[in-house]
Amino acid sequence: MKADWRCIDTGAQTGALNMALDESLVAGVEAGGASVLRFYGWDPPAISLGYSQSADGELDVDACRAVGVDIVRRPTGGRAVLHWQELTYSAIFAASRESFGARIEQTYGVIGECLVAGLRRFGADVELERAHVRSPRPRRGTAALPCFSSIARSEVKWRGRKLVGSAQRRFAGVVLQHGSIVIGPAHERLVDCLRLDEARRAQWREHLRTDSTNLQECVGGPVERSALVECMIAGFSDVLGRPLAADQVHPDEWSDSRARASFWDVEARSVKAVN
């Protein structure tokens, strides 16, 4: 069977380059290229904001700088995510692919099944939550409740707690869904970077601890990244019923991404606007 997916592991990159590379890969699928399943990490750690979120309204930028966390904007929507001790995935494919369904909820469901299959291979007894439950957003002028404290659409859970946070955007005929498979507890430090008073900070820290989990906790030990990636690829292949061919980012994709990286860097764009 001929592989019609490119499977790429780009390792750890800066947040801005990660987002620009997702953008470049979307353009390739728009141009008729093969679908893409990509895995990556973040170096240094970064907070990604949903496309319409405001850094000034959500984040304490000085606190982010103090702990060495970059700030980037995602091409997808959703809430703030701290990418630290995690494996990130991107699935990029034509919206017309019948195996994913025509509606957003169907696509979330199919990709959720892929994630569950891969994580179960790794030894995590996870399940797919199809309910739609969202925590209320605070009033304007305060930060939104973090992504990993809410459950929406088809989310991967372990013992009722969220393990994978995902977001999706549909371009001209192409779907980009990406998300964070949390490996360790560092994502809980997001609340230290949000614009909150101490009482609300403590409240939201408790939300994250009770509503989310991490893979180390799920499997009861350390997580080997390469083994996790292999299991996730196998999970996608099993559910989709097709092989995923190992591939690399093409030189023109790298060059396009590096040229566009500053667009996704929130602080770089702010400095450019001031100057």
PDB file of N, CA and C in Angstrom, residues 2-88:
ATOM      1  N   LYS A   2       0.609   2.139  -0.902  1.00  0.00           N
ATOM      2  CA  LYS A   2       1.392   3.364  -0.998  1.00  0.00           C
ATOM      3  C   LYS A   2       1.053   4.315   0.140  1.00  0.00           C
ATOM      4  N   ALA A   3       2.076   4.878   0.776  1.00  0.00           N
ATOM      5  CA  ALA A   3       1.859   5.823   1.870  1.00  0.00           C
ATOM      6  C   ALA A   3       1.441   7.175   1.301  1.00  0.00           C
ATOM      7  N   ASP A   4       0.350   7.735   1.827  1.00  0.00           N
ATOM      8  CA  ASP A   4      -0.065   9.069   1.402  1.00  0.00           C
ATOM      9  C   ASP A   4       0.034  10.056   2.553  1.00  0.00           C
ATOM     10  N   TRP A   5       0.816   9.700   3.572  1.00  0.00           N
ATOM     11  CA  TRP A   5       1.120  10.575   4.693  1.00  0.00           C
ATOM     12  C   TRP A   5       2.632  10.704   4.833  1.00  0.00           C
ATOM     13  N   ARG A   6       3.080  11.897   5.132  1.00  0.00           N
ATOM     14  CA  ARG A   6       4.456  12.131   5.551  1.00  0.00           C
ATOM     15  C   ARG A   6       4.481  12.141   7.066  1.00  0.00           C
ATOM     16  N   CYS A   7       5.380  11.380   7.654  1.00  0.00           N
ATOM     17  CA  CYS A   7       5.512  11.353   9.111  1.00  0.00           C
ATOM     18  C   CYS A   7       6.861  11.965   9.471  1.00  0.00           C
ATOM     19  N   ILE A   8       6.823  13.089  10.208  1.00  0.00           N
ATOM     20  CA  ILE A   8       8.021  13.896  10.444  1.00  0.00           C
ATOM     21  C   ILE A   8       8.212  14.120  11.946  1.00  0.00           C
ATOM     22  N   ASP A   9       9.436  13.917  12.424  1.00  0.00           N
ATOM     23  CA  ASP A   9       9.810  14.273  13.797  1.00  0.00           C
ATOM     24  C   ASP A   9      10.882  15.342  13.698  1.00  0.00           C
ATOM     25  N   THR A  10      10.529  16.571  14.060  1.00  0.00           N
ATOM     26  CA  THR A  10      11.475  17.684  13.916  1.00  0.00           C
ATOM     27  C   THR A  10      12.214  18.004  15.209  1.00  0.00           C
ATOM     28  N   GLY A  11      12.041  17.197  16.249  1.00  0.00           N
ATOM     29  CA  GLY A  11      12.742  17.465  17.496  1.00  0.00           C
ATOM     30  C   GLY A  11      12.299  18.771  18.125  1.00  0.00           C
ATOM     31  N   ALA A  12      13.153  19.335  18.976  1.00  0.00           N
ATOM     32  CA  ALA A  12      12.812  20.564  19.690  1.00  0.00           C
ATOM     33  C   ALA A  12      13.298  21.780  18.916  1.00  0.00           C
ATOM     34  N   GLN A  13      12.396  22.726  18.690  1.00  0.00           N
ATOM     35  CA  GLN A  13      12.694  23.977  17.995  1.00  0.00           C
ATOM     36  C   GLN A  13      12.139  25.135  18.832  1.00  0.00           C
ATOM     37  N   THR A  14      12.476  26.358  18.452  1.00  0.00           N
ATOM     38  CA  THR A  14      11.858  27.501  19.115  1.00  0.00           C
ATOM     39  C   THR A  14      10.363  27.517  18.812  1.00  0.00           C
ATOM     40  N   GLY A  15       9.607  28.167  19.672  1.00  0.00           N
ATOM     41  CA  GLY A  15       8.168  28.225  19.462  1.00  0.00           C
ATOM     42  C   GLY A  15       7.791  28.895  18.154  1.00  0.00           C
ATOM     43  N   ALA A  16       8.461  29.993  17.826  1.00  0.00           N
ATOM     44  CA  ALA A  16       8.138  30.719  16.593  1.00  0.00           C
ATOM     45  C   ALA A  16       8.418  29.866  15.362  1.00  0.00           C
ATOM     46  N   LEU A  17       9.539  29.142  15.372  1.00  0.00           N
ATOM     47  CA  LEU A  17       9.856  28.288  14.228  1.00  0.00           C
ATOM     48  C   LEU A  17       8.875  27.128  14.133  1.00  0.00           C
ATOM     49  N   ASN A  18       8.472  26.588  15.271  1.00  0.00           N
ATOM     50  CA  ASN A  18       7.465  25.522  15.256  1.00  0.00           C
ATOM     51  C   ASN A  18       6.177  25.969  14.583  1.00  0.00           C
ATOM     52  N   MET A  19       5.701  27.156  14.942  1.00  0.00           N
ATOM     53  CA  MET A  19       4.453  27.632  14.366  1.00  0.00           C
ATOM     54  C   MET A  19       4.612  27.955  12.877  1.00  0.00           C
ATOM     55  N   ALA A  20       5.751  28.527  12.511  1.00  0.00           N
ATOM     56  CA  ALA A  20       5.992  28.832  11.103  1.00  0.00           C
ATOM     57  C   ALA A  20       6.108  27.558  10.277  1.00  0.00           C
ATOM     58  N   LEU A  21       6.675  26.508  10.865  1.00  0.00           N
ATOM     59  CA  LEU A  21       6.810  25.254  10.133  1.00  0.00           C
ATOM     60  C   LEU A  21       5.444  24.604   9.928  1.00  0.00           C
ATOM     61  N   ASP A  22       4.574  24.643  10.932  1.00  0.00           N
ATOM     62  CA  ASP A  22       3.202  24.161  10.725  1.00  0.00           C
ATOM     63  C   ASP A  22       2.544  24.926   9.571  1.00  0.00           C
ATOM     64  N   GLU A  23       2.751  26.244   9.543  1.00  0.00           N
ATOM     65  CA  GLU A  23       2.189  27.069   8.476  1.00  0.00           C
ATOM     66  C   GLU A  23       2.728  26.639   7.113  1.00  0.00           C
ATOM     67  N   SER A  24       4.029  26.373   7.028  1.00  0.00           N
ATOM     68  CA  SER A  24       4.641  25.952   5.767  1.00  0.00           C
ATOM     69  C   SER A  24       4.113  24.596   5.323  1.00  0.00           C
ATOM     70  N   LEU A  25       3.933  23.690   6.260  1.00  0.00           N
ATOM     71  CA  LEU A  25       3.418  22.363   5.921  1.00  0.00           C
ATOM     72  C   LEU A  25       1.963  22.433   5.462  1.00  0.00           C
ATOM     73  N   VAL A  26       1.185  23.334   6.056  1.00  0.00           N
ATOM     74  CA  VAL A  26      -0.185  23.555   5.577  1.00  0.00           C
ATOM     75  C   VAL A  26      -0.161  24.000   4.112  1.00  0.00           C
ATOM     76  N   ALA A  27       0.743  24.913   3.784  1.00  0.00           N
ATOM     77  CA  ALA A  27       0.837  25.401   2.405  1.00  0.00           C
ATOM     78  C   ALA A  27       1.163  24.263   1.449  1.00  0.00           C
ATOM     79  N   GLY A  28       1.998  23.332   1.890  1.00  0.00           N
ATOM     80  CA  GLY A  28       2.336  22.201   1.043  1.00  0.00           C
ATOM     81  C   GLY A  28       1.151  21.302   0.764  1.00  0.00           C
ATOM     82  N   VAL A  29       0.318  21.082   1.778  1.00  0.00           N
ATOM     83  CA  VAL A  29      -0.886  20.269   1.576  1.00  0.00           C
ATOM     84  C   VAL A  29      -1.880  21.027   0.699  1.00  0.00           C
ATOM     85  N   GLU A  30      -1.985  22.346   0.894  1.00  0.00           N
ATOM     86  CA  GLU A  30      -2.848  23.159   0.033  1.00  0.00           C
ATOM     87  C   GLU A  30      -2.451  23.037  -1.434  1.00  0.00           C
ATOM     88  N   ALA A  31      -1.151  22.877  -1.672  1.00  0.00           N
ATOM     89  CA  ALA A  31      -0.640  22.781  -3.038  1.00  0.00           C
ATOM     90  C   ALA A  31      -0.775  21.378  -3.618  1.00  0.00           C
ATOM     91  N   GLY A  32      -1.393  20.478  -2.854  1.00  0.00           N
ATOM     92  CA  GLY A  32      -1.610  19.121  -3.357  1.00  0.00           C
ATOM     93  C   GLY A  32      -0.661  18.080  -2.815  1.00  0.00           C
ATOM     94  N   GLY A  33       0.174  18.437  -1.848  1.00  0.00           N
ATOM     95  CA  GLY A  33       1.119  17.490  -1.269  1.00  0.00           C
ATOM     96  C   GLY A  33       0.453  16.491  -0.353  1.00  0.00           C
ATOM     97  N   ALA A  34       1.217  15.504   0.094  1.00  0.00           N
ATOM     98  CA  ALA A  34       0.715  14.463   0.992  1.00  0.00           C
ATOM     99  C   ALA A  34       0.339  15.053   2.344  1.00  0.00           C
ATOM    100  N   SER A  35      -0.565  14.380   3.018  1.00  0.00           N
ATOM    101  CA  SER A  35      -0.909  14.753   4.386  1.00  0.00           C
ATOM    102  C   SER A  35       0.325  14.606   5.284  1.00  0.00           C
ATOM    103  N   VAL A  36       0.307  15.298   6.420  1.00  0.00           N
ATOM    104  CA  VAL A  36       1.481  15.332   7.298  1.00  0.00           C
ATOM    105  C   VAL A  36       1.079  14.998   8.731  1.00  0.00           C
ATOM    106  N   LEU A  37       1.841  14.131   9.356  1.00  0.00           N
ATOM    107  CA  LEU A  37       1.785  13.934  10.800  1.00  0.00           C
ATOM    108  C   LEU A  37       3.155  14.300  11.336  1.00  0.00           C
ATOM    109  N   ARG A  38       3.193  15.328  12.169  1.00  0.00           N
ATOM    110  CA  ARG A  38       4.461  15.846  12.677  1.00  0.00           C
ATOM    111  C   ARG A  38       4.480  15.789  14.191  1.00  0.00           C
ATOM    112  N   PHE A  39       5.661  15.439  14.751  1.00  0.00           N
ATOM    113  CA  PHE A  39       5.883  15.486  16.194  1.00  0.00           C
ATOM    114  C   PHE A  39       7.044  16.431  16.473  1.00  0.00           C
ATOM    115  N   TYR A  40       6.926  17.183  17.579  1.00  0.00           N
ATOM    116  CA  TYR A  40       7.986  18.146  17.890  1.00  0.00           C
ATOM    117  C   TYR A  40       7.968  18.547  19.353  1.00  0.00           C
ATOM    118  N   GLY A  41       9.040  19.240  19.754  1.00  0.00           N
ATOM    119  CA  GLY A  41       9.158  19.787  21.097  1.00  0.00           C
ATOM    120  C   GLY A  41       9.496  21.265  21.033  1.00  0.00           C
ATOM    121  N   TRP A  42       9.756  21.870  22.194  1.00  0.00           N
ATOM    122  CA  TRP A  42       9.924  23.319  22.298  1.00  0.00           C
ATOM    123  C   TRP A  42      11.190  23.632  23.104  1.00  0.00           C
ATOM    124  N   ASP A  43      12.088  24.403  22.514  1.00  0.00           N
ATOM    125  CA  ASP A  43      13.320  24.806  23.181  1.00  0.00           C
ATOM    126  C   ASP A  43      13.662  26.237  22.762  1.00  0.00           C
ATOM    127  N   PRO A  44      13.529  27.205  23.695  1.00  0.00           N
ATOM    128  CA  PRO A  44      13.138  27.048  25.092  1.00  0.00           C
ATOM    129  C   PRO A  44      11.638  26.796  25.235  1.00  0.00           C
ATOM    130  N   PRO A  45      11.163  26.508  26.466  1.00  0.00           N
ATOM    131  CA  PRO A  45       9.718  26.386  26.664  1.00  0.00           C
ATOM    132  C   PRO A  45       9.015  27.659  26.202  1.00  0.00           C
ATOM    133  N   ALA A  46       7.773  27.511  25.789  1.00  0.00           N
ATOM    134  CA  ALA A  46       7.039  28.669  25.270  1.00  0.00           C
ATOM    135  C   ALA A  46       5.574  28.581  25.645  1.00  0.00           C
ATOM    136  N   ILE A  47       4.967  29.743  25.792  1.00  0.00           N
ATOM    137  CA  ILE A  47       3.514  29.833  25.890  1.00  0.00           C
ATOM    138  C   ILE A  47       2.993  30.164  24.508  1.00  0.00           C
ATOM    139  N   SER A  48       2.040  29.371  24.043  1.00  0.00           N
ATOM    140  CA  SER A  48       1.379  29.709  22.785  1.00  0.00           C
ATOM    141  C   SER A  48      -0.021  30.217  23.101  1.00  0.00           C
ATOM    142  N   LEU A  49      -0.371  31.312  22.457  1.00  0.00           N
ATOM    143  CA  LEU A  49      -1.683  31.917  22.603  1.00  0.00           C
ATOM    144  C   LEU A  49      -2.547  31.544  21.411  1.00  0.00           C
ATOM    145  N   GLY A  50      -3.841  31.358  21.643  1.00  0.00           N
ATOM    146  CA  GLY A  50      -4.761  31.190  20.537  1.00  0.00           C
ATOM    147  C   GLY A  50      -4.698  32.402  19.627  1.00  0.00           C
ATOM    148  N   TYR A  51      -5.038  32.201  18.365  1.00  0.00           N
ATOM    149  CA  TYR A  51      -4.815  33.229  17.343  1.00  0.00           C
ATOM    150  C   TYR A  51      -5.435  34.576  17.712  1.00  0.00           C
ATOM    151  N   SER A  52      -6.555  34.569  18.423  1.00  0.00           N
ATOM    152  CA  SER A  52      -7.242  35.824  18.717  1.00  0.00           C
ATOM    153  C   SER A  52      -6.990  36.321  20.138  1.00  0.00           C
ATOM    154  N   GLN A  53      -6.146  35.641  20.909  1.00  0.00           N
ATOM    155  CA  GLN A  53      -5.873  36.080  22.272  1.00  0.00           C
ATOM    156  C   GLN A  53      -4.912  37.269  22.300  1.00  0.00           C
ATOM    157  N   SER A  54      -5.007  38.053  23.357  1.00  0.00           N
ATOM    158  CA  SER A  54      -4.139  39.200  23.549  1.00  0.00           C
ATOM    159  C   SER A  54      -3.088  38.887  24.606  1.00  0.00           C
ATOM    160  N   ALA A  55      -1.811  39.043  24.249  1.00  0.00           N
ATOM    161  CA  ALA A  55      -0.745  38.807  25.216  1.00  0.00           C
ATOM    162  C   ALA A  55      -0.844  39.789  26.381  1.00  0.00           C
ATOM    163  N   ASP A  56      -1.142  41.047  26.091  1.00  0.00           N
ATOM    164  CA  ASP A  56      -1.238  42.055  27.150  1.00  0.00           C
ATOM    165  C   ASP A  56      -2.364  41.734  28.120  1.00  0.00           C
ATOM    166  N   GLY A  57      -3.467  41.220  27.613  1.00  0.00           N
ATOM    167  CA  GLY A  57      -4.597  40.915  28.483  1.00  0.00           C
ATOM    168  C   GLY A  57      -4.441  39.623  29.239  1.00  0.00           C
ATOM    169  N   GLU A  58      -3.657  38.679  28.705  1.00  0.00           N
ATOM    170  CA  GLU A  58      -3.574  37.347  29.289  1.00  0.00           C
ATOM    171  C   GLU A  58      -2.340  37.137  30.168  1.00  0.00           C
ATOM    172  N   LEU A  59      -1.195  37.685  29.744  1.00  0.00           N
ATOM    173  CA  LEU A  59       0.080  37.262  30.313  1.00  0.00           C
ATOM    174  C   LEU A  59       0.784  38.360  31.095  1.00  0.00           C
ATOM    175  N   ASP A  60       1.560  37.920  32.086  1.00  0.00           N
ATOM    176  CA  ASP A  60       2.534  38.770  32.763  1.00  0.00           C
ATOM    177  C   ASP A  60       3.851  38.552  32.018  1.00  0.00           C
ATOM    178  N   VAL A  61       4.152  39.433  31.085  1.00  0.00           N
ATOM    179  CA  VAL A  61       5.306  39.243  30.203  1.00  0.00           C
ATOM    180  C   VAL A  61       6.606  39.206  30.999  1.00  0.00           C
ATOM    181  N   ASP A  62       6.723  40.029  32.035  1.00  0.00           N
ATOM    182  CA  ASP A  62       7.935  40.027  32.852  1.00  0.00           C
ATOM    183  C   ASP A  62       8.129  38.691  33.548  1.00  0.00           C
ATOM    184  N   ALA A  63       7.042  38.085  34.002  1.00  0.00           N
ATOM    185  CA  ALA A  63       7.137  36.770  34.647  1.00  0.00           C
ATOM    186  C   ALA A  63       7.580  35.712  33.647  1.00  0.00           C
ATOM    187  N   CYS A  64       7.098  35.809  32.413  1.00  0.00           N
ATOM    188  CA  CYS A  64       7.527  34.873  31.365  1.00  0.00           C
ATOM    189  C   CYS A  64       9.029  34.994  31.123  1.00  0.00           C
ATOM    190  N   ARG A  65       9.510  36.236  31.037  1.00  0.00           N
ATOM    191  CA  ARG A  65      10.938  36.446  30.805  1.00  0.00           C
ATOM    192  C   ARG A  65      11.770  35.901  31.968  1.00  0.00           C
ATOM    193  N   ALA A  66      11.264  36.059  33.188  1.00  0.00           N
ATOM    194  CA  ALA A  66      12.017  35.642  34.374  1.00  0.00           C
ATOM    195  C   ALA A  66      12.264  34.134  34.407  1.00  0.00           C
ATOM    196  N   VAL A  67      11.344  33.357  33.862  1.00  0.00           N
ATOM    197  CA  VAL A  67      11.511  31.901  33.867  1.00  0.00           C
ATOM    198  C   VAL A  67      11.984  31.368  32.518  1.00  0.00           C
ATOM    199  N   GLY A  68      12.312  32.275  31.581  1.00  0.00           N
ATOM    200  CA  GLY A  68      12.859  31.863  30.298  1.00  0.00           C
ATOM    201  C   GLY A  68      11.862  31.267  29.344  1.00  0.00           C
ATOM    202  N   VAL A  69      10.622  31.762  29.376  1.00  0.00           N
ATOM    203  CA  VAL A  69       9.558  31.238  28.530  1.00  0.00           C
ATOM    204  C   VAL A  69       9.276  32.215  27.398  1.00  0.00           C
ATOM    205  N   ASP A  70       9.347  31.730  26.158  1.00  0.00           N
ATOM    206  CA  ASP A  70       8.990  32.543  25.000  1.00  0.00           C
ATOM    207  C   ASP A  70       7.469  32.675  24.897  1.00  0.00           C
ATOM    208  N   ILE A  71       7.020  33.633  24.088  1.00  0.00           N
ATOM    209  CA  ILE A  71       5.586  33.834  23.848  1.00  0.00           C
ATOM    210  C   ILE A  71       5.356  33.845  22.346  1.00  0.00           C
ATOM    211  N   VAL A  72       4.496  32.961  21.883  1.00  0.00           N
ATOM    212  CA  VAL A  72       4.185  32.893  20.457  1.00  0.00           C
ATOM    213  C   VAL A  72       2.671  32.833  20.279  1.00  0.00           C
ATOM    214  N   ARG A  73       2.268  33.087  19.052  1.00  0.00           N
ATOM    215  CA  ARG A  73       0.858  32.956  18.682  1.00  0.00           C
ATOM    216  C   ARG A  73       0.695  31.713  17.828  1.00  0.00           C
ATOM    217  N   ARG A  74      -0.378  30.968  18.053  1.00  0.00           N
ATOM    218  CA  ARG A  74      -0.662  29.779  17.260  1.00  0.00           C
ATOM    219  C   ARG A  74      -1.504  30.136  16.036  1.00  0.00           C
ATOM    220  N   PRO A  75      -1.409  29.351  14.972  1.00  0.00           N
ATOM    221  CA  PRO A  75      -2.343  29.539  13.855  1.00  0.00           C
ATOM    222  C   PRO A  75      -3.744  29.049  14.170  1.00  0.00           C
ATOM    223  N   THR A  76      -3.904  28.287  15.247  1.00  0.00           N
ATOM    224  CA  THR A  76      -5.219  27.804  15.675  1.00  0.00           C
ATOM    225  C   THR A  76      -5.748  28.669  16.806  1.00  0.00           C
ATOM    226  N   GLY A  77      -7.003  28.448  17.169  1.00  0.00           N
ATOM    227  CA  GLY A  77      -7.600  29.183  18.271  1.00  0.00           C
ATOM    228  C   GLY A  77      -7.355  28.483  19.598  1.00  0.00           C
ATOM    229  N   GLY A  78      -8.218  28.796  20.563  1.00  0.00           N
ATOM    230  CA  GLY A  78      -8.092  28.170  21.876  1.00  0.00           C
ATOM    231  C   GLY A  78      -7.418  29.072  22.887  1.00  0.00           C
ATOM    232  N   ARG A  79      -7.061  28.474  23.997  1.00  0.00           N
ATOM    233  CA  ARG A  79      -6.545  29.205  25.150  1.00  0.00           C
ATOM    234  C   ARG A  79      -5.042  29.029  25.293  1.00  0.00           C
ATOM    235  N   ALA A  80      -4.475  29.749  26.244  1.00  0.00           N
ATOM    236  CA  ALA A  80      -3.029  29.719  26.456  1.00  0.00           C
ATOM    237  C   ALA A  80      -2.567  28.328  26.892  1.00  0.00           C
ATOM    238  N   VAL A  81      -1.424  27.901  26.338  1.00  0.00           N
ATOM    239  CA  VAL A  81      -0.806  26.618  26.680  1.00  0.00           C
ATOM    240  C   VAL A  81       0.671  26.865  26.948  1.00  0.00           C
ATOM    241  N   LEU A  82       1.179  26.293  28.031  1.00  0.00           N
ATOM    242  CA  LEU A  82       2.614  26.322  28.299  1.00  0.00           C
ATOM    243  C   LEU A  82       3.209  25.010  27.794  1.00  0.00           C
ATOM    244  N   HIS A  83       4.080  25.124  26.807  1.00  0.00           N
ATOM    245  CA  HIS A  83       4.681  23.941  26.179  1.00  0.00           C
ATOM    246  C   HIS A  83       6.018  23.644  26.874  1.00  0.00           C
ATOM    247  N   TRP A  84       5.952  22.718  27.810  1.00  0.00           N
ATOM    248  CA  TRP A  84       7.101  22.387  28.647  1.00  0.00           C
ATOM    249  C   TRP A  84       6.882  20.959  29.132  1.00  0.00           C
ATOM    250  N   GLN A  85       7.838  20.089  28.914  1.00  0.00           N
ATOM    251  CA  GLN A  85       7.695  18.665  29.230  1.00  0.00           C
ATOM    252  C   GLN A  85       6.488  18.067  28.494  1.00  0.00           C
ATOM    253  N   GLU A  86       6.546  18.101  27.201  1.00  0.00           N
ATOM    254  CA  GLU A  86       5.440  17.578  26.403  1.00  0.00           C
ATOM    255  C   GLU A  86       5.947  17.105  25.049  1.00  0.00           C
ATOM    256  N   LEU A  87       5.104  16.333  24.358  1.00  0.00           N
ATOM    257  CA  LEU A  87       5.286  16.000  22.952  1.00  0.00           C
ATOM    258  C   LEU A  87       4.118  16.627  22.209  1.00  0.00           C
ATOM    259  N   THR A  88       4.423  17.446  21.218  1.00  0.00           N
ATOM    260  CA  THR A  88       3.383  18.106  20.435  1.00  0.00           C
ATOM    261  C   THR A  88       3.200  17.364  19.115  1.00  0.00           C
TER     262      THR A  88
END
